[in-house]
Amino acid sequence: MILEKGCRIYDSQIQFFGKNNTVKIEHDCVLKNVDIWISDGGIIEVGHNTHFSGKTHIACIEGKRVHIGERCLFSDTITFRTGDSHSILDSGGKRINKAKDIAIGDHVWIGQQVIVLKGSTVGADSIVGTGSLLTGKTYDSNSVIAGSPAKIVKQHVSWDPRTL
């Protein structure tokens, strides 16, 4: 666990399962009501000055990676899952639901009740709308992403945490 200076953590917990797990939270981050589960060589990285404003669950399993960029803003009731926590097998007994990494670029704003599933990548300077379900796709930078399943609904945008 690497926690850099200036971080503030409230009502949060980190649970480690297995070995060789890494959680790195860079300087000046704020975590409010964040629940992290990490197992079997998982890696979670949170870039500096990222703020989790409400209940967030991050499940990083099967040695996968959750990378969250710098200066991100996350609302309330958000879930990140690199895997399904159970195996799904085809008729021959072969597993078909392997875990995958999640990557969130710098300066991404995620609204309330968003679910980010394995294999999802959100480009920098993007906005994810309330109630969206990201299902393992790559979403371009400077986009508004919304829906269930999520899709890009607007491009060539950015956001500012201040009300201008």
mmCIF file of C-alpha atoms in Angstrom:
data_model
loop_
_atom_site.group_PDB
_atom_site.id
_atom_site.type_symbol
_atom_site.label_atom_id
_atom_site.label_comp_id
_atom_site.label_asym_id
_atom_site.label_seq_id
_atom_site.Cartn_x
_atom_site.Cartn_y
_atom_site.Cartn_z
ATOM 1 C CA MET A 1 0.000 0.000 0.000
ATOM 2 C CA ILE A 2 1.473 3.327 -1.080
ATOM 3 C CA LEU A 3 -0.337 6.414 0.172
ATOM 4 C CA GLU A 4 1.302 9.680 -0.826
ATOM 5 C CA LYS A 5 1.158 12.932 1.132
ATOM 6 C CA GLY A 6 -1.920 15.094 1.299
ATOM 7 C CA CYS A 7 -4.433 12.262 0.830
ATOM 8 C CA ARG A 8 -7.623 12.289 2.857
ATOM 9 C CA ILE A 9 -9.514 9.056 3.419
ATOM 10 C CA TYR A 10 -12.925 8.883 5.124
ATOM 11 C CA ASP A 11 -15.086 5.840 5.933
ATOM 12 C CA SER A 12 -13.154 3.632 3.510
ATOM 13 C CA GLN A 13 -11.627 0.170 3.593
ATOM 14 C CA ILE A 14 -9.101 -1.815 1.600
ATOM 15 C CA GLN A 15 -9.170 -5.614 1.714
ATOM 16 C CA PHE A 16 -6.231 -7.633 0.412
ATOM 17 C CA PHE A 17 -6.703 -11.266 -0.646
ATOM 18 C CA GLY A 18 -3.838 -13.460 -1.808
ATOM 19 C CA LYS A 19 -0.313 -12.187 -2.444
ATOM 20 C CA ASN A 20 1.569 -9.511 -4.388
ATOM 21 C CA ASN A 21 -1.205 -6.913 -4.463
ATOM 22 C CA THR A 22 -0.407 -3.229 -4.961
ATOM 23 C CA VAL A 23 -2.530 -0.188 -4.147
ATOM 24 C CA LYS A 24 -0.999 3.199 -4.922
ATOM 25 C CA ILE A 25 -2.865 6.421 -4.181
ATOM 26 C CA GLU A 26 -0.960 9.481 -5.357
ATOM 27 C CA HIS A 27 -0.803 12.812 -3.566
ATOM 28 C CA ASP A 28 -3.806 15.010 -2.724
ATOM 29 C CA CYS A 29 -6.500 12.405 -3.395
ATOM 30 C CA VAL A 30 -9.783 12.302 -1.482
ATOM 31 C CA LEU A 31 -11.525 8.973 -0.854
ATOM 32 C CA LYS A 32 -14.956 9.080 0.793
ATOM 33 C CA ASN A 33 -16.713 5.766 1.415
ATOM 34 C CA VAL A 34 -14.482 3.761 -0.940
ATOM 35 C CA ASP A 35 -14.427 -0.032 -0.614
ATOM 36 C CA ILE A 36 -11.506 -1.758 -2.356
ATOM 37 C CA TRP A 37 -11.142 -5.517 -2.833
ATOM 38 C CA ILE A 38 -7.886 -6.608 -4.434
ATOM 39 C CA SER A 39 -6.594 -10.131 -4.995
ATOM 40 C CA ASP A 40 -3.950 -12.356 -6.518
ATOM 41 C CA GLY A 41 -1.388 -9.841 -7.766
ATOM 42 C CA GLY A 42 -3.864 -7.080 -8.566
ATOM 43 C CA ILE A 43 -2.737 -3.497 -9.103
ATOM 44 C CA ILE A 44 -4.794 -0.390 -8.344
ATOM 45 C CA GLU A 45 -3.337 3.008 -9.179
ATOM 46 C CA VAL A 46 -5.095 6.306 -8.479
ATOM 47 C CA GLY A 47 -3.532 9.445 -9.963
ATOM 48 C CA HIS A 48 -2.957 12.628 -7.978
ATOM 49 C CA ASN A 49 -5.783 14.996 -7.055
ATOM 50 C CA THR A 50 -8.515 12.466 -7.844
ATOM 51 C CA HIS A 51 -11.670 12.752 -5.726
ATOM 52 C CA PHE A 52 -14.153 10.005 -4.855
ATOM 53 C CA SER A 53 -17.180 11.891 -3.513
ATOM 54 C CA GLY A 54 -19.388 9.004 -2.411
ATOM 55 C CA LYS A 55 -19.802 5.238 -2.214
ATOM 56 C CA THR A 56 -17.429 3.520 -4.632
ATOM 57 C CA HIS A 57 -16.620 -0.180 -4.879
ATOM 58 C CA ILE A 58 -13.455 -1.277 -6.701
ATOM 59 C CA ALA A 59 -13.003 -5.037 -7.188
ATOM 60 C CA CYS A 60 -9.627 -5.793 -8.764
ATOM 61 C CA ILE A 61 -9.303 -9.550 -9.033
ATOM 62 C CA GLU A 62 -7.293 -12.254 -10.781
ATOM 63 C CA GLY A 63 -4.098 -10.204 -11.011
ATOM 64 C CA LYS A 64 -5.625 -7.487 -13.165
ATOM 65 C CA ARG A 65 -5.116 -3.726 -13.029
ATOM 66 C CA VAL A 66 -7.362 -0.745 -12.377
ATOM 67 C CA HIS A 67 -5.660 2.460 -13.462
ATOM 68 C CA ILE A 68 -7.387 5.757 -12.633
ATOM 69 C CA GLY A 69 -5.772 8.898 -13.975
ATOM 70 C CA GLU A 70 -5.047 12.285 -12.427
ATOM 71 C CA ARG A 71 -7.617 14.960 -11.548
ATOM 72 C CA CYS A 72 -10.627 12.654 -11.904
ATOM 73 C CA LEU A 73 -13.934 13.269 -10.144
ATOM 74 C CA PHE A 74 -16.240 10.436 -9.153
ATOM 75 C CA SER A 75 -19.759 10.946 -7.849
ATOM 76 C CA ASP A 76 -21.702 8.426 -5.711
ATOM 77 C CA THR A 77 -22.589 4.729 -6.027
ATOM 78 C CA ILE A 78 -19.953 3.722 -8.584
ATOM 79 C CA THR A 79 -18.685 0.185 -9.198
ATOM 80 C CA PHE A 80 -15.492 -0.987 -10.919
ATOM 81 C CA ARG A 81 -15.068 -4.746 -11.551
ATOM 82 C CA THR A 82 -12.159 -6.391 -13.404
ATOM 83 C CA GLY A 83 -13.914 -9.770 -13.288
ATOM 84 C CA ASP A 84 -17.098 -11.634 -12.485
ATOM 85 C CA SER A 85 -15.885 -13.413 -9.306
ATOM 86 C CA HIS A 86 -17.214 -16.722 -10.648
ATOM 87 C CA SER A 87 -16.373 -18.836 -13.675
ATOM 88 C CA ILE A 88 -18.662 -19.229 -16.653
ATOM 89 C CA LEU A 89 -17.869 -22.333 -18.666
ATOM 90 C CA ASP A 90 -18.737 -23.321 -22.209
ATOM 91 C CA SER A 91 -20.172 -26.783 -22.959
ATOM 92 C CA GLY A 92 -16.629 -28.209 -23.086
ATOM 93 C CA GLY A 93 -15.783 -26.924 -19.606
ATOM 94 C CA LYS A 94 -13.539 -24.075 -20.837
ATOM 95 C CA ARG A 95 -13.794 -20.806 -18.975
ATOM 96 C CA ILE A 96 -15.166 -17.989 -21.152
ATOM 97 C CA ASN A 97 -15.241 -15.023 -18.749
ATOM 98 C CA LYS A 98 -11.627 -14.121 -17.971
ATOM 99 C CA ALA A 99 -10.884 -10.945 -16.014
ATOM 100 C CA LYS A 100 -9.563 -7.852 -17.831
ATOM 101 C CA ASP A 101 -7.944 -4.532 -16.897
ATOM 102 C CA ILE A 102 -9.831 -1.248 -16.494
ATOM 103 C CA ALA A 103 -8.288 2.109 -17.439
ATOM 104 C CA ILE A 104 -9.685 5.573 -16.727
ATOM 105 C CA GLY A 105 -7.758 8.460 -18.310
ATOM 106 C CA ASP A 106 -6.783 11.782 -16.734
ATOM 107 C CA HIS A 107 -9.498 14.333 -15.939
ATOM 108 C CA VAL A 108 -12.516 12.021 -16.236
ATOM 109 C CA TRP A 109 -15.801 12.827 -14.483
ATOM 110 C CA ILE A 110 -18.031 9.849 -13.643
ATOM 111 C CA GLY A 111 -21.639 10.506 -12.575
ATOM 112 C CA GLN A 112 -23.814 8.667 -10.077
ATOM 113 C CA GLN A 113 -24.706 4.981 -10.266
ATOM 114 C CA VAL A 114 -22.179 4.096 -12.970
ATOM 115 C CA ILE A 115 -20.882 0.546 -13.416
ATOM 116 C CA VAL A 116 -17.501 0.052 -15.115
ATOM 117 C CA LEU A 117 -16.930 -3.554 -16.120
ATOM 118 C CA LYS A 118 -13.821 -5.522 -17.116
ATOM 119 C CA GLY A 119 -12.010 -4.379 -20.231
ATOM 120 C CA SER A 120 -13.409 -0.826 -20.186
ATOM 121 C CA THR A 121 -11.153 2.095 -21.119
ATOM 122 C CA VAL A 122 -12.262 5.735 -20.852
ATOM 123 C CA GLY A 123 -10.128 8.353 -22.592
ATOM 124 C CA ALA A 124 -8.956 11.577 -20.934
ATOM 125 C CA ASP A 125 -11.192 14.624 -20.470
ATOM 126 C CA SER A 126 -14.370 12.568 -20.769
ATOM 127 C CA ILE A 127 -17.675 12.541 -18.902
ATOM 128 C CA VAL A 128 -19.634 9.387 -18.018
ATOM 129 C CA GLY A 129 -23.339 10.097 -17.485
ATOM 130 C CA THR A 130 -25.393 9.011 -14.505
ATOM 131 C CA GLY A 131 -26.615 5.413 -14.604
ATOM 132 C CA SER A 132 -24.284 4.315 -17.397
ATOM 133 C CA LEU A 133 -23.057 0.743 -17.831
ATOM 134 C CA LEU A 134 -19.593 0.468 -19.422
ATOM 135 C CA THR A 135 -19.249 -3.026 -20.862
ATOM 136 C CA GLY A 136 -15.634 -3.563 -21.820
ATOM 137 C CA LYS A 137 -15.276 -1.141 -24.702
ATOM 138 C CA THR A 138 -12.787 1.650 -25.391
ATOM 139 C CA TYR A 139 -14.278 5.147 -25.311
ATOM 140 C CA ASP A 140 -12.423 8.044 -26.967
ATOM 141 C CA SER A 141 -11.019 11.064 -25.127
ATOM 142 C CA ASN A 142 -13.087 14.255 -24.923
ATOM 143 C CA SER A 143 -16.369 12.349 -25.076
ATOM 144 C CA VAL A 144 -19.679 12.233 -23.254
ATOM 145 C CA ILE A 145 -20.468 8.576 -22.609
ATOM 146 C CA ALA A 146 -23.972 7.550 -21.535
ATOM 147 C CA GLY A 147 -26.494 4.746 -21.553
ATOM 148 C CA SER A 148 -26.865 1.083 -20.766
ATOM 149 C CA PRO A 149 -24.903 -0.234 -22.496
ATOM 150 C CA ALA A 150 -22.871 2.965 -22.707
ATOM 151 C CA LYS A 151 -21.987 4.631 -25.982
ATOM 152 C CA ILE A 152 -20.440 7.932 -26.997
ATOM 153 C CA VAL A 153 -23.239 10.502 -27.314
ATOM 154 C CA LYS A 154 -21.109 13.618 -27.864
ATOM 155 C CA GLN A 155 -17.487 14.310 -28.790
ATOM 156 C CA HIS A 156 -15.019 17.198 -28.660
ATOM 157 C CA VAL A 157 -15.965 18.215 -25.095
ATOM 158 C CA SER A 158 -14.226 18.654 -21.754
ATOM 159 C CA TRP A 159 -15.388 19.660 -18.281
ATOM 160 C CA ASP A 160 -14.459 21.983 -15.429
ATOM 161 C CA PRO A 161 -15.138 21.277 -11.745
ATOM 162 C CA ARG A 162 -16.017 24.916 -11.237
ATOM 163 C CA THR A 163 -19.426 26.323 -12.065
ATOM 164 C CA LEU A 164 -18.545 28.998 -14.599
#
